[in-house]
mmCIF file of C-alpha atoms in Angstrom:
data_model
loop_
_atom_site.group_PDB
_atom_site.id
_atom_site.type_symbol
_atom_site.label_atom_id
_atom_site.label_comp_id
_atom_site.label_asym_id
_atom_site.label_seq_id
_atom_site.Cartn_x
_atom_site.Cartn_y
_atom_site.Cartn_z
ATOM 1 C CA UNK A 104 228.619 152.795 28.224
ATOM 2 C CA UNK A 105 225.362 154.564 26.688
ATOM 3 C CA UNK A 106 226.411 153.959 22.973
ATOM 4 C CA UNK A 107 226.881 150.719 21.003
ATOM 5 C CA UNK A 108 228.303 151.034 17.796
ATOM 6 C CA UNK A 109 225.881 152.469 15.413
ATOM 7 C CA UNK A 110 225.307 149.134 14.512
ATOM 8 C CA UNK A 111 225.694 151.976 16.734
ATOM 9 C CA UNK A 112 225.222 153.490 17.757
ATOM 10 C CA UNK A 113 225.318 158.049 15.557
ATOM 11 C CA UNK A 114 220.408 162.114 8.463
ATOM 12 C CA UNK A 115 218.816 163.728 5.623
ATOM 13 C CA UNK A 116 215.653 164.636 7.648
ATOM 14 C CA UNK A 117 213.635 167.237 7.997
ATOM 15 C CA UNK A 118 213.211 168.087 12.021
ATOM 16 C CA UNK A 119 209.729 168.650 13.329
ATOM 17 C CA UNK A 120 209.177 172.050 15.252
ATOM 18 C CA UNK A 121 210.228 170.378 18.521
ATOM 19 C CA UNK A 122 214.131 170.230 17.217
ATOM 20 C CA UNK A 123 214.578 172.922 15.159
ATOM 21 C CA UNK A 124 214.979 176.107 17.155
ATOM 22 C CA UNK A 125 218.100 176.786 18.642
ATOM 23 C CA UNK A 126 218.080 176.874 22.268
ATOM 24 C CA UNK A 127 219.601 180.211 23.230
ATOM 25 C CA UNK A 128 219.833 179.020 27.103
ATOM 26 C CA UNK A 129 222.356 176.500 26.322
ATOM 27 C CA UNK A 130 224.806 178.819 23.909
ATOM 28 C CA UNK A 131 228.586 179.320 25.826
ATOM 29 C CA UNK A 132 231.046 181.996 25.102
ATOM 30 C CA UNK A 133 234.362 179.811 23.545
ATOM 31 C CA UNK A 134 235.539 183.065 21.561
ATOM 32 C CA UNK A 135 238.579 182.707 24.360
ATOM 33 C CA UNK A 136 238.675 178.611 23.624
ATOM 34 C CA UNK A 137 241.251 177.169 21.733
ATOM 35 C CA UNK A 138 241.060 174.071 20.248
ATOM 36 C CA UNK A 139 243.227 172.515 17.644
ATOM 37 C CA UNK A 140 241.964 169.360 16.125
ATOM 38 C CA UNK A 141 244.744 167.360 14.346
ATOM 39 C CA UNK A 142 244.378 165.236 11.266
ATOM 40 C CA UNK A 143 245.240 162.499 8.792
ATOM 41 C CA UNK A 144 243.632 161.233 5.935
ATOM 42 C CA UNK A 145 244.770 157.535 6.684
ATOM 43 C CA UNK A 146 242.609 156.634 3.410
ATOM 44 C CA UNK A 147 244.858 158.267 0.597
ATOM 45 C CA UNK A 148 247.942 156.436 2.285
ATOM 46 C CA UNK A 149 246.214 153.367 2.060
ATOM 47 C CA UNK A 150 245.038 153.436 -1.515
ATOM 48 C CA UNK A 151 248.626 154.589 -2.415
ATOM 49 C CA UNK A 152 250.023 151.272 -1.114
ATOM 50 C CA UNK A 153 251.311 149.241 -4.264
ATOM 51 C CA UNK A 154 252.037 145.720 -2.982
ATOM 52 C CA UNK A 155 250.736 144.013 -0.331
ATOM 53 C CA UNK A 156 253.813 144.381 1.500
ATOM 54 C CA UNK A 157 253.461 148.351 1.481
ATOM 55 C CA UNK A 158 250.323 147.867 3.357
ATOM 56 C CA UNK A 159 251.950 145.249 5.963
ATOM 57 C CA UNK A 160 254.233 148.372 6.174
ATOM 58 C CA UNK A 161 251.008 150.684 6.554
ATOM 59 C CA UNK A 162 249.577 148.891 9.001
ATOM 60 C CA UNK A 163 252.821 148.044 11.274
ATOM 61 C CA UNK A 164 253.569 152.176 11.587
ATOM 62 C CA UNK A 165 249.837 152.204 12.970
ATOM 63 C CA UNK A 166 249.625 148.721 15.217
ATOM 64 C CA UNK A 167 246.641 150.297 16.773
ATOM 65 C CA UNK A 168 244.856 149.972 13.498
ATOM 66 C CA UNK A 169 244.651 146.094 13.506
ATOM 67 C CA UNK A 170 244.564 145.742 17.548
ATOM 68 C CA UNK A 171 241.661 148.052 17.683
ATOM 69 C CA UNK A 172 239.968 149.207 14.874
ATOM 70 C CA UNK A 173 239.758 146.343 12.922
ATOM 71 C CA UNK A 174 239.542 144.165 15.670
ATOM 72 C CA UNK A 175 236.437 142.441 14.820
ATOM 73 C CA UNK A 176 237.598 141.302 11.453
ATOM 74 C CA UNK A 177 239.914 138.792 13.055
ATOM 75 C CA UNK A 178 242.366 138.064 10.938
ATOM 76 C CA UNK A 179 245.847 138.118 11.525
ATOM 77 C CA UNK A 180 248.359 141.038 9.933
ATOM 78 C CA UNK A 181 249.178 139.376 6.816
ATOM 79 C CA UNK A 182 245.467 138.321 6.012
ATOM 80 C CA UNK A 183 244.543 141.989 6.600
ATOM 81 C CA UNK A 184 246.958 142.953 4.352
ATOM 82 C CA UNK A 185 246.307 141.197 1.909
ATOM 83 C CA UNK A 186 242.451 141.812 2.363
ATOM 84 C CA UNK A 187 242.988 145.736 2.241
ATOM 85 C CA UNK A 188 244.823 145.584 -0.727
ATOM 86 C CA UNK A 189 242.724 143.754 -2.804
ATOM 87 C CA UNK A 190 240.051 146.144 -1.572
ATOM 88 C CA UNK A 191 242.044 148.600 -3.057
ATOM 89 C CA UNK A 192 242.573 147.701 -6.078
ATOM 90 C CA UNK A 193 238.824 146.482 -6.822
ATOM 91 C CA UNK A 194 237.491 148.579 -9.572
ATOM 92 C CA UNK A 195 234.150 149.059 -8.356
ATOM 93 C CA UNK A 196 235.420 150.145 -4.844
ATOM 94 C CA UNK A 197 237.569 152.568 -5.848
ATOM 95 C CA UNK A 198 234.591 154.387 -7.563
ATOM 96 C CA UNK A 199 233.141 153.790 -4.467
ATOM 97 C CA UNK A 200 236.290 155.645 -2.785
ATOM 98 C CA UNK A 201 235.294 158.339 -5.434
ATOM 99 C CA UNK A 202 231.814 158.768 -5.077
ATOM 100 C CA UNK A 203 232.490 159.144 -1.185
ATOM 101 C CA UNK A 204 234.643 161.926 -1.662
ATOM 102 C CA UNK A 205 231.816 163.495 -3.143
ATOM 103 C CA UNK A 206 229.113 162.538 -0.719
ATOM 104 C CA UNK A 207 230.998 163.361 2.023
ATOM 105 C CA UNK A 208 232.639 166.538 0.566
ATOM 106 C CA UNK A 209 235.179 168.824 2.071
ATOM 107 C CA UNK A 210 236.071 167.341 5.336
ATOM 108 C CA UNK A 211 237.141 169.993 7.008
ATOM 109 C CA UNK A 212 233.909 172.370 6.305
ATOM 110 C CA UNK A 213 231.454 169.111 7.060
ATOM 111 C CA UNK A 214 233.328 167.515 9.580
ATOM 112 C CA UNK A 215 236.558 168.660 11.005
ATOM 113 C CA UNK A 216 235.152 172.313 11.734
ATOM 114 C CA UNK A 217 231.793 171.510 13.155
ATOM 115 C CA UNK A 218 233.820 169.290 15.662
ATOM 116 C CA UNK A 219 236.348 171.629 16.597
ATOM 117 C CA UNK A 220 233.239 173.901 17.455
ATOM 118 C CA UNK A 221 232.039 171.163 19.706
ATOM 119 C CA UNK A 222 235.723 170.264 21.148
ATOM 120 C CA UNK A 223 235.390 174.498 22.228
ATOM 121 C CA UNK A 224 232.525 174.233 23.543
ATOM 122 C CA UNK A 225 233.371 171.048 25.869
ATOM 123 C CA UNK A 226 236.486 172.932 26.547
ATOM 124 C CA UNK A 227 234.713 175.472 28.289
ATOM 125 C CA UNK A 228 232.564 173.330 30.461
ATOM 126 C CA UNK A 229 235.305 171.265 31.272
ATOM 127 C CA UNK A 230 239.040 173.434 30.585
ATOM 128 C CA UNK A 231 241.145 170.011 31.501
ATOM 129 C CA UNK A 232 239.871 168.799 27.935
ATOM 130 C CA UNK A 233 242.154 167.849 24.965
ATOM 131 C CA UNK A 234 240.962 167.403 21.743
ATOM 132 C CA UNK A 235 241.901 163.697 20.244
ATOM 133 C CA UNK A 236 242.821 163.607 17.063
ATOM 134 C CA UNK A 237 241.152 162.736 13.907
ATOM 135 C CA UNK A 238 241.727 160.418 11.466
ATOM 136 C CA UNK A 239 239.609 159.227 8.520
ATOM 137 C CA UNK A 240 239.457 156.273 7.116
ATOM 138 C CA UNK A 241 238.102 153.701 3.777
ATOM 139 C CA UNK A 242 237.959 150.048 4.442
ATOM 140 C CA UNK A 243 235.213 148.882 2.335
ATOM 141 C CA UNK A 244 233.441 148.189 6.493
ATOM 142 C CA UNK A 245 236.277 146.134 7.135
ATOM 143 C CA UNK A 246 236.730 148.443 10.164
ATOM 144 C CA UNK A 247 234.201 149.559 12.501
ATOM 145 C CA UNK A 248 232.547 153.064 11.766
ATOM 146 C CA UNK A 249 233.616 154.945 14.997
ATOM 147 C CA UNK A 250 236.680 154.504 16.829
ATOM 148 C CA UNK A 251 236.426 156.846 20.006
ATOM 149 C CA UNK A 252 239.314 156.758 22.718
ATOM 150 C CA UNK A 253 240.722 160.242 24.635
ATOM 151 C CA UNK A 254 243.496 160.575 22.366
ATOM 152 C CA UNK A 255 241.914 159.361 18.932
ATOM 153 C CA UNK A 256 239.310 159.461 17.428
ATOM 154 C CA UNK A 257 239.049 157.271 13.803
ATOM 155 C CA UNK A 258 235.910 157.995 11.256
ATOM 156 C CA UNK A 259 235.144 154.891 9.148
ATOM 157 C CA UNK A 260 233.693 157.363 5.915
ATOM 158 C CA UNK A 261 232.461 154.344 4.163
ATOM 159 C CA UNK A 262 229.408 153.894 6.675
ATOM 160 C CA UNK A 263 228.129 157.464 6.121
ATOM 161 C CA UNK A 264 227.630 157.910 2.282
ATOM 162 C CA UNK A 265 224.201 158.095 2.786
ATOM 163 C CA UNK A 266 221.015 156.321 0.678
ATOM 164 C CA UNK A 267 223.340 157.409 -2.425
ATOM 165 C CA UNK A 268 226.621 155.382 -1.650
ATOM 166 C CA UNK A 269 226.385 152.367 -4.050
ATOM 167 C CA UNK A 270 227.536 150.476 -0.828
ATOM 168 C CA UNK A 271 225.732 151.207 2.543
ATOM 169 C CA UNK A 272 227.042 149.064 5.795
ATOM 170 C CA UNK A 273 225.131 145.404 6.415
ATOM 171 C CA UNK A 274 222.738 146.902 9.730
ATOM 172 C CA UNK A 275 219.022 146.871 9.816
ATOM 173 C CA UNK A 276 217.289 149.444 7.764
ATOM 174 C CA UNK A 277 215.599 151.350 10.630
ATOM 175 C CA UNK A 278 219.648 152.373 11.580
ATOM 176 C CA UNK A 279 220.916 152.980 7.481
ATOM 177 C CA UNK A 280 219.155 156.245 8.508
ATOM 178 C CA UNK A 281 221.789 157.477 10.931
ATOM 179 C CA UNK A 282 224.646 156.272 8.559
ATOM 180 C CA UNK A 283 225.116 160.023 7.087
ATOM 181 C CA UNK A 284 227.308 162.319 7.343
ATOM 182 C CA UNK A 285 225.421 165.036 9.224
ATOM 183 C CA UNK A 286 225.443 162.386 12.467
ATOM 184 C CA UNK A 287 229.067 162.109 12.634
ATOM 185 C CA UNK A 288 229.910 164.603 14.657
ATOM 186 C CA UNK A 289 226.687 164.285 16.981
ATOM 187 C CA UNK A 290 227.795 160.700 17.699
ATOM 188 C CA UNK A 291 231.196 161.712 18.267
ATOM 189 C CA UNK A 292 229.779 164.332 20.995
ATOM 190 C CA UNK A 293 227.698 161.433 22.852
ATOM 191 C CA UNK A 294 231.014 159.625 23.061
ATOM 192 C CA UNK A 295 233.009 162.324 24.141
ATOM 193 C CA UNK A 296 229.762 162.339 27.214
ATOM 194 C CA UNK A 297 230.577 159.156 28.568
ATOM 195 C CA UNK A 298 234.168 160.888 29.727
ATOM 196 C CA UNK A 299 231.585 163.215 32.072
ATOM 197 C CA UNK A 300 228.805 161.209 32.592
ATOM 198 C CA UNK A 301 228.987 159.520 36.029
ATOM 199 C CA UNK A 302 226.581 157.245 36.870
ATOM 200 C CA UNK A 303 226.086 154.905 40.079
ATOM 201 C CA UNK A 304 227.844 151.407 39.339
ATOM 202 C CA UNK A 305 225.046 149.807 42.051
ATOM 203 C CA UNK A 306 222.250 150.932 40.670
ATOM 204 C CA UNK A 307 220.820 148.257 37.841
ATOM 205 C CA UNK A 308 217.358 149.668 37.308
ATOM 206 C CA UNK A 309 216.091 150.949 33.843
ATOM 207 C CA UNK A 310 215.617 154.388 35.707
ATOM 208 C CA UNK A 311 219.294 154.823 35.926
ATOM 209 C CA UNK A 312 219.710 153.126 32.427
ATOM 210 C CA UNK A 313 217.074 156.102 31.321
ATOM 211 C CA UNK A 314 218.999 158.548 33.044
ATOM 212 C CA UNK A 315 222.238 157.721 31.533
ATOM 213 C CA UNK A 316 221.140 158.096 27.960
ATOM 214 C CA UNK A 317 219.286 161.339 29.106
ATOM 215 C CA UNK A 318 221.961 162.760 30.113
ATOM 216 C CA UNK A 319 224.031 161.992 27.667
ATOM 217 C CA UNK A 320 221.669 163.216 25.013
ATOM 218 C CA UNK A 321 221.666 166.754 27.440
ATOM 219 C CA UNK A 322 225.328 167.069 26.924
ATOM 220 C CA UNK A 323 225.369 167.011 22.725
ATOM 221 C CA UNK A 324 222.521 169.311 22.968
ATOM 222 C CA UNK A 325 224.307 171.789 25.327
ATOM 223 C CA UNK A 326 227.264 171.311 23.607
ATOM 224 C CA UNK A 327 225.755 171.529 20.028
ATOM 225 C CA UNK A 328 222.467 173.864 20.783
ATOM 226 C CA UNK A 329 221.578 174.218 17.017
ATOM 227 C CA UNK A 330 221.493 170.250 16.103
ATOM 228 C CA UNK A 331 218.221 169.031 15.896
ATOM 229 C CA UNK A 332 217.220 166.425 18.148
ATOM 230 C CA UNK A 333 216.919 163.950 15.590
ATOM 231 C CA UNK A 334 220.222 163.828 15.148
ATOM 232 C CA UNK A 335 221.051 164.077 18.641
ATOM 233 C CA UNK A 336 218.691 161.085 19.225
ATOM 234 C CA UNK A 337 218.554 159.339 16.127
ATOM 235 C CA UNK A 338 214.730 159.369 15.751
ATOM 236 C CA UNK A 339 213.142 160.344 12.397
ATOM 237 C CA UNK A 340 210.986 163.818 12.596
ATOM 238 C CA UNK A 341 208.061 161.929 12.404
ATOM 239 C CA UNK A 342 209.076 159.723 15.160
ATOM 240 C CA UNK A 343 209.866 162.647 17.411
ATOM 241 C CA UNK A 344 206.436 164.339 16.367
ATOM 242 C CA UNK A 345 204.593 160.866 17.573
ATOM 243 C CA UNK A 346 206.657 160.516 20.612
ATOM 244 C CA UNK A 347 205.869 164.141 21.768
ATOM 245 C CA UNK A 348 202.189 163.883 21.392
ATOM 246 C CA UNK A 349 202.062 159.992 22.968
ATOM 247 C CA UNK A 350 204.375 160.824 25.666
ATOM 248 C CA UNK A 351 201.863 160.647 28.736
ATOM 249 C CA UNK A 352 200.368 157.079 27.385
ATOM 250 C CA UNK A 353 204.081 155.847 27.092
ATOM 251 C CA UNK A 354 204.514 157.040 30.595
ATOM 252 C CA UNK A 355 201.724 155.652 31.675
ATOM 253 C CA UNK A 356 202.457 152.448 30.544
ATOM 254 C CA UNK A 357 205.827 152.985 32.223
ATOM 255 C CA UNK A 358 204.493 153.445 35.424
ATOM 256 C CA UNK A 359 201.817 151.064 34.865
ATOM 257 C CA UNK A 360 204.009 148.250 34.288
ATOM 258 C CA UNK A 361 206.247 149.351 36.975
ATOM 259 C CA UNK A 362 209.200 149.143 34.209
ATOM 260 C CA UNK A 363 211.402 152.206 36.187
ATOM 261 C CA UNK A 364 212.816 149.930 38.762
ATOM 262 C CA UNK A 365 213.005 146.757 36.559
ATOM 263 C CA UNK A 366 216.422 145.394 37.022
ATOM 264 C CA UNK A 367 216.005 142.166 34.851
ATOM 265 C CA UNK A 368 218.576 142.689 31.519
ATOM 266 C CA UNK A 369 216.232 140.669 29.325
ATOM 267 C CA UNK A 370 213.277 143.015 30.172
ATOM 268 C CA UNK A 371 214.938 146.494 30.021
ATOM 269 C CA UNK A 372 216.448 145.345 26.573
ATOM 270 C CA UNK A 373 213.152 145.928 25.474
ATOM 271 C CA UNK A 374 213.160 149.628 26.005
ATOM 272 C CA UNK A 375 216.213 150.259 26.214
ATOM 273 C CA UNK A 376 218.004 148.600 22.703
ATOM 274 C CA UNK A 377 216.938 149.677 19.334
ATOM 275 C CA UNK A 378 214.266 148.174 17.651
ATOM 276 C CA UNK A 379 211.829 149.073 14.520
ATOM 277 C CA UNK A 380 209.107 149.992 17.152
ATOM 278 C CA UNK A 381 208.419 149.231 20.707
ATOM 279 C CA UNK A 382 205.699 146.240 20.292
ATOM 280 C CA UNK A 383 204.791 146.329 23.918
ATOM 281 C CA UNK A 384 203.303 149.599 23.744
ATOM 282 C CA UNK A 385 202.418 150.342 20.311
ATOM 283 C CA UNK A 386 203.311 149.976 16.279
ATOM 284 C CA UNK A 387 204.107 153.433 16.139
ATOM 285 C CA UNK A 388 206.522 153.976 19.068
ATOM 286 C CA UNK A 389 209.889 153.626 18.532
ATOM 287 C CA UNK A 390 212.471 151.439 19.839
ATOM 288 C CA UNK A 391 215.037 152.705 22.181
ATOM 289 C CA UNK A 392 212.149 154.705 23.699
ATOM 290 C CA UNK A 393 212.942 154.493 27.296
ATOM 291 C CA UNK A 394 216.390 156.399 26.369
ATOM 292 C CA UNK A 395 214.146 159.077 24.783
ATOM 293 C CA UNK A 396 211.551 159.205 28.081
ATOM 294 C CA UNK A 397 214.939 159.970 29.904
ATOM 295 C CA UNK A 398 215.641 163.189 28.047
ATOM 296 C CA UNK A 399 212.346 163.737 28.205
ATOM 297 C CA UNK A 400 213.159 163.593 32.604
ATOM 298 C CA UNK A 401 216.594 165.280 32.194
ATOM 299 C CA UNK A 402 215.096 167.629 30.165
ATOM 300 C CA UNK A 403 212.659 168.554 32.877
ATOM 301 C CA UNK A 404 214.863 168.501 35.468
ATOM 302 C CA UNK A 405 216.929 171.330 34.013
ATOM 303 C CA UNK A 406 213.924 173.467 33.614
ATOM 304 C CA UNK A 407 213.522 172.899 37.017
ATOM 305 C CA UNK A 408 216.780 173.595 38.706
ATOM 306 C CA UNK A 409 218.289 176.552 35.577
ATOM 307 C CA UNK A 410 221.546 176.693 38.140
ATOM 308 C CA UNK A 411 222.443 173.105 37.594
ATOM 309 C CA UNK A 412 225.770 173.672 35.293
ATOM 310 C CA UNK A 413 226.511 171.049 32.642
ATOM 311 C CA UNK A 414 229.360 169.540 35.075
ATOM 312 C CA UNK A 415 227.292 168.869 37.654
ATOM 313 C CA UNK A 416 224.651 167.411 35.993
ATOM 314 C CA UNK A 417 227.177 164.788 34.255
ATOM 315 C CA UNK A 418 228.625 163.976 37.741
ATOM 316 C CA UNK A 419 224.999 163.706 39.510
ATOM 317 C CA UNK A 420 224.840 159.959 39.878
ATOM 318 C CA UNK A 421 221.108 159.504 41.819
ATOM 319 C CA UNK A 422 219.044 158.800 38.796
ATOM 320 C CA UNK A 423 215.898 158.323 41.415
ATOM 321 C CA UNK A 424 216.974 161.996 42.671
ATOM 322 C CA UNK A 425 216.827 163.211 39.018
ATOM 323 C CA UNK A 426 213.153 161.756 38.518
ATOM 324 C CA UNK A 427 211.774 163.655 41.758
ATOM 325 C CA UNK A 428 213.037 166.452 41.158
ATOM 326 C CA UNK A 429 212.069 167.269 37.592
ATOM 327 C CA UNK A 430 208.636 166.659 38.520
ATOM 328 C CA UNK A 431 208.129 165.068 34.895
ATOM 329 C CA UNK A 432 205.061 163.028 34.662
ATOM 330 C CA UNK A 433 204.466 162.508 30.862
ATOM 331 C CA UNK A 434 203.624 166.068 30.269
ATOM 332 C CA UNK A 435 204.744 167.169 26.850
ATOM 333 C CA UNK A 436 206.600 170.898 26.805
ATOM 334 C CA UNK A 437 204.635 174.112 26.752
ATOM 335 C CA UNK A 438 205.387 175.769 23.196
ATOM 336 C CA UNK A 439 206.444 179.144 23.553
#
């Protein structure tokens, strides 16, 4: 529910002293955890197709592949086909293919491994867990960049080549930025949160909107302590640096405006989607920032109740509850 596609929704930055210590209060023990993450390089079958019908052939051992993850292309099987093969065969794409492999590198050390430590680590808060599987994938964006289910999860690698990749995907450049390959596996974790994450199906305020992204943010941190919130979030360092120091005007201007309890869709859009920057308040505030002012409350909260496990924190479903008792009024952390 919390995350569109990067378009979505989830990185070459530099994190500001606010993300870059790891948080030894949120490390588990998963030495005992074991967690095998399956995969398939779905690309190299793809590009070894030869005819158009050996991709018709591809794509009807995998019907999921046109059902769901390239839904929104809308063609039918044999267009597809057709479509993926020429792909395929373009010269300039398949140096594209090439120069991915090398922007992306080894995909188990940059990829498959850092989410396996994850997969542990939400194993332990929550042993019922099974790992989907993995498989990777290069469509020139004629697929969608994440594919998340309980069972599967499919990486689109031509989104996340980076400001290198002589093709990036057709968003808005204030989002190219999380289109690298260090936020794949931080999205994928914010996924894997909405599994967890209840929330209260009555409740339409922007408070409980907040409080879903918040905690939702709190669960890749807790299960990823060392990522820096800037990948967690999506913010640039400097961003996070502004937002920390401006945080009791924007909550001012929250409670001002009486925004917390604003149910109207067209008016929490405006803090709640991504923009460039948050007009309403200020040039230099980021969009999205009422999903950052709820970390900023879940955040508290924690600090406030230390016995609150992961688990029940993802099932508490009062976002108003969660406000009171974190006590957070704008006030930026104490540094340590």
């Amino acid at each position: 529910m919390f995350l569109s596609r990067f378009a979505l929704f989830c990185f070459l930055i530099s994190v500001s002293f606010i993300s870059c210590n790891k948080d030894k209060r949120l490390e588990s023990d998963t030495s005992e955890a074991v967690v095998n993450v399956q995969s398939e390089n779905l690309d190299q079958a793809l590009f070894a197709c030869k005819s158009v019908k050996d991709v018709e052939n591809f794509l009807d051992a995998r019907p999921y592949l046109a059902k769901e993850y390239f839904a929104s292309s809308q063609m039918d099987p044999r267009q597809l086909a057709t479509h993926l093969f020429n792909i395929s065969q373009n010269p300039d794409f398949q140096a594209f293919r090439s120069q991915l492999d090398s922007l992306i590198g080894d995909r188990k050390h940059n990829i498959l491994d850092p989410l396996a430590e994850a997969f542990k680590q939400i194993k332990y808060h929550y042993p019922a867990f099974q790992a989907p599987k993995v498989q990777f994938l290069v469509t020139g964006f004629t697929g969608t960049d994440l594919y998340i289910t309980d069972s599967l999860i499919i990486i689109g690698l031509d989104y996340f080549g980076g400001p290198n990749a002589m093709y990036r995907p057709d968003v808005f450049d204030y989002q190219l930025r999380r289109y690298q390959k260090e936020y794949i596996v931080p999205s994928i974790v914010f996924f894997e949160s909405n599994r967890f994450n209840k929330i209260d199906p009555t409740d339409k305020t922007l408070l409980a909107d907040m409080i879903g992204y918040g905690k939702g943010y709190a669960f890749v941190k807790q299960i990823m302590p060392a990522a820096a919130d800037s990948l967690v979030i999506g913010y640039s360092a400097d961003n996070l640096r502004r937002t920390d120091a401006s945080q009791q005007q924007i909550w001012a201007y929250f409670i001002a405006g009486k925004l917390l309890y604003e149910s109207a869709e067209m008016k929490k859009k405006k803090f709640i989607e991504e923009r460039p920057f948050t007009t309403e308040i200020g040039q230099k505030v980021p969009g999205a920032i009422a999903r950052w002012v709820g970390w900023r409350i879940v955040n508290r909260f924690r600090a406030e109740n230390p016995s609150i496990t992961l688990s029940e924190l993802m099932g508490m479903e009062n976002a108003a509850q969660i406000l009171q008792e974190s006590g957070y009024n704008g006030e930026p952390d104490e540094v340590e």
